[in-house]
PDB file of C-alpha atoms in Angstrom:
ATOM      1  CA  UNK A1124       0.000   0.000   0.000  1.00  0.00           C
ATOM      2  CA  UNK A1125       1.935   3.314  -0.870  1.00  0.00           C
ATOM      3  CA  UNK A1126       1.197   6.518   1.122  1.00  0.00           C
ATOM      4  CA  UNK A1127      -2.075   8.731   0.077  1.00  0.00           C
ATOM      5  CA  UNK A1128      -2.333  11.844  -0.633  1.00  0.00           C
ATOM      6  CA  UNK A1129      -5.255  13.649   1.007  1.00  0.00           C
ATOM      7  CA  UNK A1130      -7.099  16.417  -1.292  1.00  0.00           C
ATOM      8  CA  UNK A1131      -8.648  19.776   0.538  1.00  0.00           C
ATOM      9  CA  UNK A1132     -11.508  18.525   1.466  1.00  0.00           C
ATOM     10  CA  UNK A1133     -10.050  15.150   2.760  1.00  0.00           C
ATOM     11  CA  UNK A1134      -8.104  16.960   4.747  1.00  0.00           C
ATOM     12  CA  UNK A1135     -10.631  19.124   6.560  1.00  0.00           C
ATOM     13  CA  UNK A1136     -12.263  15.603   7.042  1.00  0.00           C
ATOM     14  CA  UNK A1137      -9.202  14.799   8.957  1.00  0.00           C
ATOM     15  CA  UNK A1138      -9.412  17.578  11.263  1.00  0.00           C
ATOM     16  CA  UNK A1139     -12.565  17.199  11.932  1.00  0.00           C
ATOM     17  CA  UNK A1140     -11.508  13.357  13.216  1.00  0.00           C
ATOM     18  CA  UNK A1141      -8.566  14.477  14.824  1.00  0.00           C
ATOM     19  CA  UNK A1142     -10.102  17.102  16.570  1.00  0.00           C
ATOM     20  CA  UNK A1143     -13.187  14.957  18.043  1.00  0.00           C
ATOM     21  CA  UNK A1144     -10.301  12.107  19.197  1.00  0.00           C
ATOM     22  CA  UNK A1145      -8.426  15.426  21.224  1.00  0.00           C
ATOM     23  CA  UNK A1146     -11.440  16.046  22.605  1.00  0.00           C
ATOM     24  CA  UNK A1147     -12.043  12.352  24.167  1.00  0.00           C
ATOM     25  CA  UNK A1148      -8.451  12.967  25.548  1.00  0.00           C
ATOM     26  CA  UNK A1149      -9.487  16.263  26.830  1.00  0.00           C
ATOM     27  CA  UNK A1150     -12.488  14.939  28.639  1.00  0.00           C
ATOM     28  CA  UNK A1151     -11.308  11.830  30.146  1.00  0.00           C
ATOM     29  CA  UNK A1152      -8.572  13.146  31.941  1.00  0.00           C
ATOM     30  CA  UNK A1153     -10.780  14.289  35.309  1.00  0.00           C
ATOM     31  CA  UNK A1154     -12.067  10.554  35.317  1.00  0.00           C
ATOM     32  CA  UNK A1155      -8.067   9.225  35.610  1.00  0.00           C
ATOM     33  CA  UNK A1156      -7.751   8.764  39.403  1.00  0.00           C
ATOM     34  CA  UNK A1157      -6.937   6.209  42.010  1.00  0.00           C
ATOM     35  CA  UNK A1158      -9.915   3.707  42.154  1.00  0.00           C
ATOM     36  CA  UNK A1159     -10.606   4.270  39.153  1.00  0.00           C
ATOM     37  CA  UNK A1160     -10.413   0.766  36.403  1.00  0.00           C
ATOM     38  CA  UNK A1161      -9.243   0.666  33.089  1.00  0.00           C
ATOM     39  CA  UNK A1162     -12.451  -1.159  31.762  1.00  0.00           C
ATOM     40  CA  UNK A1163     -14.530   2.021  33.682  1.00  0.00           C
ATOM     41  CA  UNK A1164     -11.894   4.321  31.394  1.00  0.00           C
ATOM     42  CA  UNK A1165     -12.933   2.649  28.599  1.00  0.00           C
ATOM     43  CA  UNK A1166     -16.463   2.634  28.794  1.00  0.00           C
ATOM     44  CA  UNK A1167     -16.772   6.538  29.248  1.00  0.00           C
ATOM     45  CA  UNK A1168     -14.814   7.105  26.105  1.00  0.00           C
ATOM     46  CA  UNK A1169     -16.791   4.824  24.349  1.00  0.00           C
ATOM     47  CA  UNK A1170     -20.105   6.118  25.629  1.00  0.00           C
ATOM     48  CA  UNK A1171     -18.711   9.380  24.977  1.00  0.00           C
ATOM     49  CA  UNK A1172     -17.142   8.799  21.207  1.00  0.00           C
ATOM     50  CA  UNK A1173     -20.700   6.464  20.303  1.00  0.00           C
ATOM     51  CA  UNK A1174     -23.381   9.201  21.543  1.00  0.00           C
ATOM     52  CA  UNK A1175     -21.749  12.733  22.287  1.00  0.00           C
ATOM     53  CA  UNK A1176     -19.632  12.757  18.956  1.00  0.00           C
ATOM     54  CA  UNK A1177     -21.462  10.097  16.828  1.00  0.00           C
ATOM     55  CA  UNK A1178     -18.286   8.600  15.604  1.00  0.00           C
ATOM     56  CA  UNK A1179     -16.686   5.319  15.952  1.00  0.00           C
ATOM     57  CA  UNK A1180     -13.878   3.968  18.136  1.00  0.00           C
ATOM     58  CA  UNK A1181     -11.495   2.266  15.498  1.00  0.00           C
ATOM     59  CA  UNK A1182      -9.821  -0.137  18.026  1.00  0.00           C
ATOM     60  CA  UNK A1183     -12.889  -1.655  18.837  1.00  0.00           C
ATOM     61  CA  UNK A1184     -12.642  -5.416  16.980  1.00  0.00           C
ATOM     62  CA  UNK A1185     -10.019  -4.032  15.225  1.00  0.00           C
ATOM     63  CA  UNK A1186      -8.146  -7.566  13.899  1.00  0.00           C
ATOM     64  CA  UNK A1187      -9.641  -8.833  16.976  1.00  0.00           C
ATOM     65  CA  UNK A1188      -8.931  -5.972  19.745  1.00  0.00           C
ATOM     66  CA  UNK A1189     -11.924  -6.155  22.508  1.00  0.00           C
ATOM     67  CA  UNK A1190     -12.299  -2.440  23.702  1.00  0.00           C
ATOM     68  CA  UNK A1191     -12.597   0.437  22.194  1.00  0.00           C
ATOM     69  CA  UNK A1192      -9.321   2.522  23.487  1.00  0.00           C
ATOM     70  CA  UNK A1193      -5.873   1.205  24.511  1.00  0.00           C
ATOM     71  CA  UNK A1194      -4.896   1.898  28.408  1.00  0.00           C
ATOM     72  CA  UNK A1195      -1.147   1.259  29.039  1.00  0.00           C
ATOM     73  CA  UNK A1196      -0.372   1.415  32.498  1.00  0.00           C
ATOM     74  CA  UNK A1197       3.360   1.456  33.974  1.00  0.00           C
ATOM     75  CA  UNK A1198       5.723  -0.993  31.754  1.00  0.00           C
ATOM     76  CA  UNK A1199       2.897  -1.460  29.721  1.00  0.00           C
ATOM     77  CA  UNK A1200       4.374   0.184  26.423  1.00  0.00           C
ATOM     78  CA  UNK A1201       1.598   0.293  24.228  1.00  0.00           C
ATOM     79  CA  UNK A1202      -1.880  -1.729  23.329  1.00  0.00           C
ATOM     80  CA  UNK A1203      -2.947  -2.424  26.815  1.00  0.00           C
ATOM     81  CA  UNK A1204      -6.500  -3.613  26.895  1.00  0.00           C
ATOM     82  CA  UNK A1205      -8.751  -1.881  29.691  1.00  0.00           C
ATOM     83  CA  UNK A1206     -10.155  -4.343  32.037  1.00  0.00           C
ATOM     84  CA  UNK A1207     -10.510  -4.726  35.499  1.00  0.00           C
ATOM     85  CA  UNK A1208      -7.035  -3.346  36.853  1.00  0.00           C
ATOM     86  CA  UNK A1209      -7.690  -0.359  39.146  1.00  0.00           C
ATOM     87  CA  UNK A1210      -5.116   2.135  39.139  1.00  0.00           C
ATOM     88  CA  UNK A1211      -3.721   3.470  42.152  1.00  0.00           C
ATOM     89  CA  UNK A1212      -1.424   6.267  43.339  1.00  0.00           C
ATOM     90  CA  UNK A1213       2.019   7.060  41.746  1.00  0.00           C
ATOM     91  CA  UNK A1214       1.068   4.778  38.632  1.00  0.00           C
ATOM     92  CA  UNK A1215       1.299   6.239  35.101  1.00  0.00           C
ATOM     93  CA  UNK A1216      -0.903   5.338  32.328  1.00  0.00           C
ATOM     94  CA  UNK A1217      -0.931   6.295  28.748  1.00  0.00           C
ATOM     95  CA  UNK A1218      -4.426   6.265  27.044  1.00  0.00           C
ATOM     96  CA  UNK A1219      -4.664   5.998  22.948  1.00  0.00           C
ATOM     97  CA  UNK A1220      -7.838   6.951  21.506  1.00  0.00           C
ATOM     98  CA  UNK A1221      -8.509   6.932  17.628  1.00  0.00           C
ATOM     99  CA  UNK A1222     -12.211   7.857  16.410  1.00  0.00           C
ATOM    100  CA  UNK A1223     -13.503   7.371  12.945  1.00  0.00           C
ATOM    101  CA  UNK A1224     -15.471   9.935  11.910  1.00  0.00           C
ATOM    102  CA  UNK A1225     -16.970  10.662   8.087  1.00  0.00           C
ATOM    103  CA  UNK A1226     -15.079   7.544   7.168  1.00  0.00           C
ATOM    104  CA  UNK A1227     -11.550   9.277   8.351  1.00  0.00           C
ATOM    105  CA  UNK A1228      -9.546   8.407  11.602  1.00  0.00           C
ATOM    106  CA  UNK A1229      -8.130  10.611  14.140  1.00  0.00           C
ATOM    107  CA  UNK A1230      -5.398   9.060  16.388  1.00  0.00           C
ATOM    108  CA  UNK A1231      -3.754  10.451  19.236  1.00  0.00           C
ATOM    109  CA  UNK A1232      -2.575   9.488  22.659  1.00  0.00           C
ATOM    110  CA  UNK A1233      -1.438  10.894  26.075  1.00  0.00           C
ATOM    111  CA  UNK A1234       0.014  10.309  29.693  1.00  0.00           C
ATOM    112  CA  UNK A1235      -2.050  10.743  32.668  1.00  0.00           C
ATOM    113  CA  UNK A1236      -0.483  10.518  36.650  1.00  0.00           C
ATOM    114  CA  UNK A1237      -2.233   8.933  38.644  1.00  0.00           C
ATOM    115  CA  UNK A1238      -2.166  11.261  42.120  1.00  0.00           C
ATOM    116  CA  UNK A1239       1.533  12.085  42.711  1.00  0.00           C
ATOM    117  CA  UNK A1240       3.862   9.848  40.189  1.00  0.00           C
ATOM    118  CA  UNK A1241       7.685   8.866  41.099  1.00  0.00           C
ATOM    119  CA  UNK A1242      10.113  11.830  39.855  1.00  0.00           C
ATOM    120  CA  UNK A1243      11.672   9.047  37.473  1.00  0.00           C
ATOM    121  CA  UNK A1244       8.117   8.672  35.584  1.00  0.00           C
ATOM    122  CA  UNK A1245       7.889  12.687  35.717  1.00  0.00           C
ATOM    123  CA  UNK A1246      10.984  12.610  33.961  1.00  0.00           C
ATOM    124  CA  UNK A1247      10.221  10.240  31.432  1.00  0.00           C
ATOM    125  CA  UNK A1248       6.712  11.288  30.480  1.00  0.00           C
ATOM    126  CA  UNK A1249       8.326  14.625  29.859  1.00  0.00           C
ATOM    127  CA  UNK A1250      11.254  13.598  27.581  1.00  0.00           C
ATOM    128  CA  UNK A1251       8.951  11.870  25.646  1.00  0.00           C
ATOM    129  CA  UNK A1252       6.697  14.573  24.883  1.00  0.00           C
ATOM    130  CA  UNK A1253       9.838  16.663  23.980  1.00  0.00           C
ATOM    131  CA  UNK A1254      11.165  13.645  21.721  1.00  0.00           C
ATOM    132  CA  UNK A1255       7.815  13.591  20.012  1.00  0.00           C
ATOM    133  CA  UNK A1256       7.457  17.221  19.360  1.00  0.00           C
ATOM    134  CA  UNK A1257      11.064  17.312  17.884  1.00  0.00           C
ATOM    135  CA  UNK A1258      10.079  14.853  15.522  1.00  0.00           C
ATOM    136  CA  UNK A1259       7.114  16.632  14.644  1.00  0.00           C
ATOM    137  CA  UNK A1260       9.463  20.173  13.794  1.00  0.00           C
ATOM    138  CA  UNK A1261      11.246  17.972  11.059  1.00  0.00           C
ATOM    139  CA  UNK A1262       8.428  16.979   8.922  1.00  0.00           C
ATOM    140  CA  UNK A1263       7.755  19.158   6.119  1.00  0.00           C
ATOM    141  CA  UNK A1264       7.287  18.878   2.293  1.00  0.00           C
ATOM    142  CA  UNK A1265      10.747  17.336   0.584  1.00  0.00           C
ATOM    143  CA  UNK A1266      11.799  15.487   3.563  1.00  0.00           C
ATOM    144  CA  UNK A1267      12.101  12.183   5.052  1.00  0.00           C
ATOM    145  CA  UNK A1268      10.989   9.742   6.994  1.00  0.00           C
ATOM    146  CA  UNK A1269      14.474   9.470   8.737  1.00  0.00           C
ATOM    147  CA  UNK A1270      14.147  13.046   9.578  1.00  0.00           C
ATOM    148  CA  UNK A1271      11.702  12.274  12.261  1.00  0.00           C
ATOM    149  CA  UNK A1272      13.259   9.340  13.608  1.00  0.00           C
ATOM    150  CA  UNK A1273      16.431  10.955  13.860  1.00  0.00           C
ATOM    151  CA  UNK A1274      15.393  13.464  15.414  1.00  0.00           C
ATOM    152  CA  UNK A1275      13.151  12.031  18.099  1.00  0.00           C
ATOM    153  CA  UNK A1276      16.570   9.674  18.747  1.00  0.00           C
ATOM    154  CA  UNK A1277      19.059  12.099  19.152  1.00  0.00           C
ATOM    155  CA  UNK A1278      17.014  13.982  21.682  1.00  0.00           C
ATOM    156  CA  UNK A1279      15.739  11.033  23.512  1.00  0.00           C
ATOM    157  CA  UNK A1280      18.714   8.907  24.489  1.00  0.00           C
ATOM    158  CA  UNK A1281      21.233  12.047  26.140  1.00  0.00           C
ATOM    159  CA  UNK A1282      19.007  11.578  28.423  1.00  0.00           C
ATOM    160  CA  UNK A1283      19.290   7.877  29.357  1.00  0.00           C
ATOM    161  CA  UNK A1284      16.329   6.363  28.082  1.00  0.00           C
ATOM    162  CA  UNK A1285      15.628   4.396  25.183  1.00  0.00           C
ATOM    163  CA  UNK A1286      13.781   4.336  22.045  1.00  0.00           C
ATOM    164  CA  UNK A1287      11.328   1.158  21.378  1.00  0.00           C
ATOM    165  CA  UNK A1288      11.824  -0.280  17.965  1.00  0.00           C
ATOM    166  CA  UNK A1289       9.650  -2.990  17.146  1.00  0.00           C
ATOM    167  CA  UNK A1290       6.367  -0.373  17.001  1.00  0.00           C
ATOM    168  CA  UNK A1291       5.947   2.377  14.810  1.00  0.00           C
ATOM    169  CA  UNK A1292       3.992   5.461  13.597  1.00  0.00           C
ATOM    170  CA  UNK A1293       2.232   5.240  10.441  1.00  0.00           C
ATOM    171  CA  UNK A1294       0.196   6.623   7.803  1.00  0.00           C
ATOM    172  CA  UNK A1295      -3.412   7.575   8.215  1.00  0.00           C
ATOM    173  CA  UNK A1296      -6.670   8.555   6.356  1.00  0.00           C
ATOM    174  CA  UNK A1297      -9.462   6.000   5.258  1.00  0.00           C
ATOM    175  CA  UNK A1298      -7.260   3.464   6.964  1.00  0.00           C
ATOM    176  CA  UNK A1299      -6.334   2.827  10.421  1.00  0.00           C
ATOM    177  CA  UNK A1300      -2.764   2.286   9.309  1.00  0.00           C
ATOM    178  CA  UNK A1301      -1.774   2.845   6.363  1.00  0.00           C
ATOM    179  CA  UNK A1302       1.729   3.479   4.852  1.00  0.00           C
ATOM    180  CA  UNK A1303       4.220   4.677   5.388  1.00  0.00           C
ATOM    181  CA  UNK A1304       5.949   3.280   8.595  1.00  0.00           C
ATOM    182  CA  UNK A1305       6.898   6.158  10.885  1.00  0.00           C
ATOM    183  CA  UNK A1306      10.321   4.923  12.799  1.00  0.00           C
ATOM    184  CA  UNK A1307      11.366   6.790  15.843  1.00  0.00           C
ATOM    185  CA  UNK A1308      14.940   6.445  15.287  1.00  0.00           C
ATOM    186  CA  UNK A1309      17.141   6.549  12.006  1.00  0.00           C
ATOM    187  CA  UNK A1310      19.568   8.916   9.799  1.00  0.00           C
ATOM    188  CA  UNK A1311      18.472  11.809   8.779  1.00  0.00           C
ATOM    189  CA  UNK A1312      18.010  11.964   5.030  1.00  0.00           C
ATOM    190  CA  UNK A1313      17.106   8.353   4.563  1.00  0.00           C
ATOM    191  CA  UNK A1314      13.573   7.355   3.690  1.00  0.00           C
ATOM    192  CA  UNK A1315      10.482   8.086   1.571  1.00  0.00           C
ATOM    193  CA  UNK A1316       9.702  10.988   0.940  1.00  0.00           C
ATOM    194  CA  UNK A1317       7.466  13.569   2.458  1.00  0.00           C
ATOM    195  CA  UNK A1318       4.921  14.742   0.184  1.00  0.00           C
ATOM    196  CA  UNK A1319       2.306  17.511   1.111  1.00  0.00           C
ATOM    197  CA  UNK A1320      -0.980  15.913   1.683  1.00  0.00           C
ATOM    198  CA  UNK A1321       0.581  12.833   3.658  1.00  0.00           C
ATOM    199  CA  UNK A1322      -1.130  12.457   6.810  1.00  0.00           C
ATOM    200  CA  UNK A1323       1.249  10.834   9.622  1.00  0.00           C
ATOM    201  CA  UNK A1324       1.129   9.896  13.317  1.00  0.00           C
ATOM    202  CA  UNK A1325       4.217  10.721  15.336  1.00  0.00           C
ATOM    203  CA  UNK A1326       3.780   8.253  18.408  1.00  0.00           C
ATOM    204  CA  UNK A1327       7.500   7.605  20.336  1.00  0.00           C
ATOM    205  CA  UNK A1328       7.814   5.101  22.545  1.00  0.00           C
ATOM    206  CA  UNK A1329       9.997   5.183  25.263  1.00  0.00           C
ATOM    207  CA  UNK A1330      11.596   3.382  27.991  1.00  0.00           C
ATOM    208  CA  UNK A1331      13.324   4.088  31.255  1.00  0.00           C
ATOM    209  CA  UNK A1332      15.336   1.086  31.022  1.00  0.00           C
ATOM    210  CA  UNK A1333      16.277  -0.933  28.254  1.00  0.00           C
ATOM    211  CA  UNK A1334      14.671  -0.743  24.503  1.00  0.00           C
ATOM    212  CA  UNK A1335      13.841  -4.154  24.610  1.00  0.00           C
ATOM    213  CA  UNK A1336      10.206  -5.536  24.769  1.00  0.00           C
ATOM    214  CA  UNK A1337       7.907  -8.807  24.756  1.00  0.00           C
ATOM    215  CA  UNK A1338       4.490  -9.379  23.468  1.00  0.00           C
ATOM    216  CA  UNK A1339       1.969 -11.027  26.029  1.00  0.00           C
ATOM    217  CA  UNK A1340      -0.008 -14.090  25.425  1.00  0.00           C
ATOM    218  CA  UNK A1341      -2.838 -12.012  24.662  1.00  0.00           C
ATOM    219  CA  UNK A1342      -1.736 -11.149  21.302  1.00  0.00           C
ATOM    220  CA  UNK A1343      -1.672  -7.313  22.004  1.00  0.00           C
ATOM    221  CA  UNK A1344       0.008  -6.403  25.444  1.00  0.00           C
ATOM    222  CA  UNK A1345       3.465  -5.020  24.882  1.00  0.00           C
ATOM    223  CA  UNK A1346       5.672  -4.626  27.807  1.00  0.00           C
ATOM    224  CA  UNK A1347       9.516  -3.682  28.662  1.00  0.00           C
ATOM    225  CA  UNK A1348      11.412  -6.824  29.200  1.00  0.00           C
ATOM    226  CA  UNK A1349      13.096  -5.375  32.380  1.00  0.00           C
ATOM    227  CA  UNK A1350      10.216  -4.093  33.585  1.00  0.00           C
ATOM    228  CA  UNK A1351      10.734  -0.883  33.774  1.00  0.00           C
ATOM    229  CA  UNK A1352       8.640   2.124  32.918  1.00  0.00           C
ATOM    230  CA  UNK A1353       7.428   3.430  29.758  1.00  0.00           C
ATOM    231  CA  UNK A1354       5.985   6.853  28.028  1.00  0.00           C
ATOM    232  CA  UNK A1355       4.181   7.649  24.911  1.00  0.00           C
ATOM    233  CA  UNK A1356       2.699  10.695  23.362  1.00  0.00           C
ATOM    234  CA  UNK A1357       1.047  10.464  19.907  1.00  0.00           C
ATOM    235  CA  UNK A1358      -0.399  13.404  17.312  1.00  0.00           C
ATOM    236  CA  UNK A1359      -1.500  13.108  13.614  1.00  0.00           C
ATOM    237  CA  UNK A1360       0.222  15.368  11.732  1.00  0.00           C
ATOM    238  CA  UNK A1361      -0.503  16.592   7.840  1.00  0.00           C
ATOM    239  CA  UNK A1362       2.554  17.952   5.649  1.00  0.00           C
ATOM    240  CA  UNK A1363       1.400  20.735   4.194  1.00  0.00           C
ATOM    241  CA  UNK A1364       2.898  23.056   1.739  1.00  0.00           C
ATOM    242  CA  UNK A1365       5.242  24.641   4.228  1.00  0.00           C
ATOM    243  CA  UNK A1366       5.885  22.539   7.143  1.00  0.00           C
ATOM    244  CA  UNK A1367       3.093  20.672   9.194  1.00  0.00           C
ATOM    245  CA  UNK A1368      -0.038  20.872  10.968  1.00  0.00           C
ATOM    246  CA  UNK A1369      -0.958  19.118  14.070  1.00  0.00           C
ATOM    247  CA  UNK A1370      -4.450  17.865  13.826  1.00  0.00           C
ATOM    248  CA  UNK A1371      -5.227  16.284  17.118  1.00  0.00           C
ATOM    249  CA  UNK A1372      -4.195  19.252  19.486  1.00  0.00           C
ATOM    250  CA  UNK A1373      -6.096  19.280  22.584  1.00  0.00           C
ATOM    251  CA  UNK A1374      -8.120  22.265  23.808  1.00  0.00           C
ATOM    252  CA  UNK A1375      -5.544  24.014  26.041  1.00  0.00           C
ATOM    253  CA  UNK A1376      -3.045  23.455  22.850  1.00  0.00           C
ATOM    254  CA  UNK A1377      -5.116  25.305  20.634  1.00  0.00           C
ATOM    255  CA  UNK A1378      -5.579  28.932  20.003  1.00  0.00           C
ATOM    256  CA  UNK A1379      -8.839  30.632  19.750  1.00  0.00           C
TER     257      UNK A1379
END
């Protein structure tokens, strides 16, 4: 599958997704407390994608996946399925929404604390937001892919964590994921081409220990090998004609 190009108006349809998915991000963020469950996480922002915003939650039987957002609490690194684990005080937990609205999906993510979190997770949650956003400042039209990996790398790991490997950003429109494959580390230089009219996510993974990770026998839990905690912030982004645009900013990111 090669990368789309979105026309005008596919692109406002893109907004319009990424901007209702910011806003289920936006609004679950009071409900993220100790005592609170994953599975009662994941039933508000259905309830609240299905009849406040009339869209859909992609992840929701998606090959198989049984809720309709990921919660990834701790070492969890990414596709944790909300269930019955209550989450208590100084745990982390990153929540990735994508909504499918007018046949287009929005996909973002985020880190919550939970009460007062260790200074180590403070840490972390912060680099990676940085890492992310760096990535984000080297897309624009002419570039590469290895632009944004490079850049998320060489700002991440002078700081002593590591970058996961094995998961990816990706394209985005129509389809969940479409191509191309967004790495998170890499030469700058290298790689397709960006072409205005791509849509992208930007989604960094990363670890306070090692890189390395294992996939649970549930066929979608991804954890760190040693255990140790892990961050991840996600935006989709559109190349435009000069640089980018962020379409899954949340409402205290956006300007009036």
């Amino acid at each position: 599958m090669a990368a789309t190009i979105k026309t005008r108006e596919e692109q406002q349809k893109m907004r319009v997704a990424g901007r209702l998915a910011a806003s289920v991000l936006d609004m679950i963020g009071d409900h993220v407390r100790p005592g609170v469950s994953t599975g009662e996480l994941d039933r508000i922002c259905h309830e609240f994608i299905v009849g406040k915003l009339d869209a859909i939650p992609a992840p929701l039987n998606y090959k198989g996946f049984p809720k309709s957002i990921c919660t990834s609490v701790n070492h969890v690194v990414c596709h944790g399925i909300p269930g019955d684990r209550v989450l208590k005080n100084r745990d982390i937990v990153n929540i990735d929404i994508t909504v499918i609205k007018d046949g287009f999906h929005g996909d973002t993510s985020r880190m919550f604390n939970v009460g007062q979190p260790p200074v180590i997770a403070e840490r972390l949650i912060r680099i990676c937001f940085e890492g992310m956003w760096e990535g984000i400042r080297a897309i624009r039209p002419g570039g590469r892919l290895g632009d944004i990996g490079h850049a998320v790398q060489t700002y991440v790991e002078p700081h002593r964590f590591s970058v996961v490997r094995e998961y990816c950003g990706h394209g985005i429109g129509r389809v969940f994921h479409e191509d191309p494959q967004v790495l998170h580390y890499g030469k700058p230089g290298t790689g397709p081409e960006l072409s205005r009219g791509m849509t992208i996510t930007v989604e960094p993974m990363i670890n306070a220990g090692r890189r390395g990770v294992k996939l649970l026998a549930d066929g979608w839990t991804v954890v760190t090998k040693d255990h140790s905690l892990s961050a991840q912030w996600e935006h989709t982004v559109l190349v435009t004609d000069s640089g980018f645009e962020v379409l899954t900013l949340g409402a205290d990111d956006r300007t009036p």
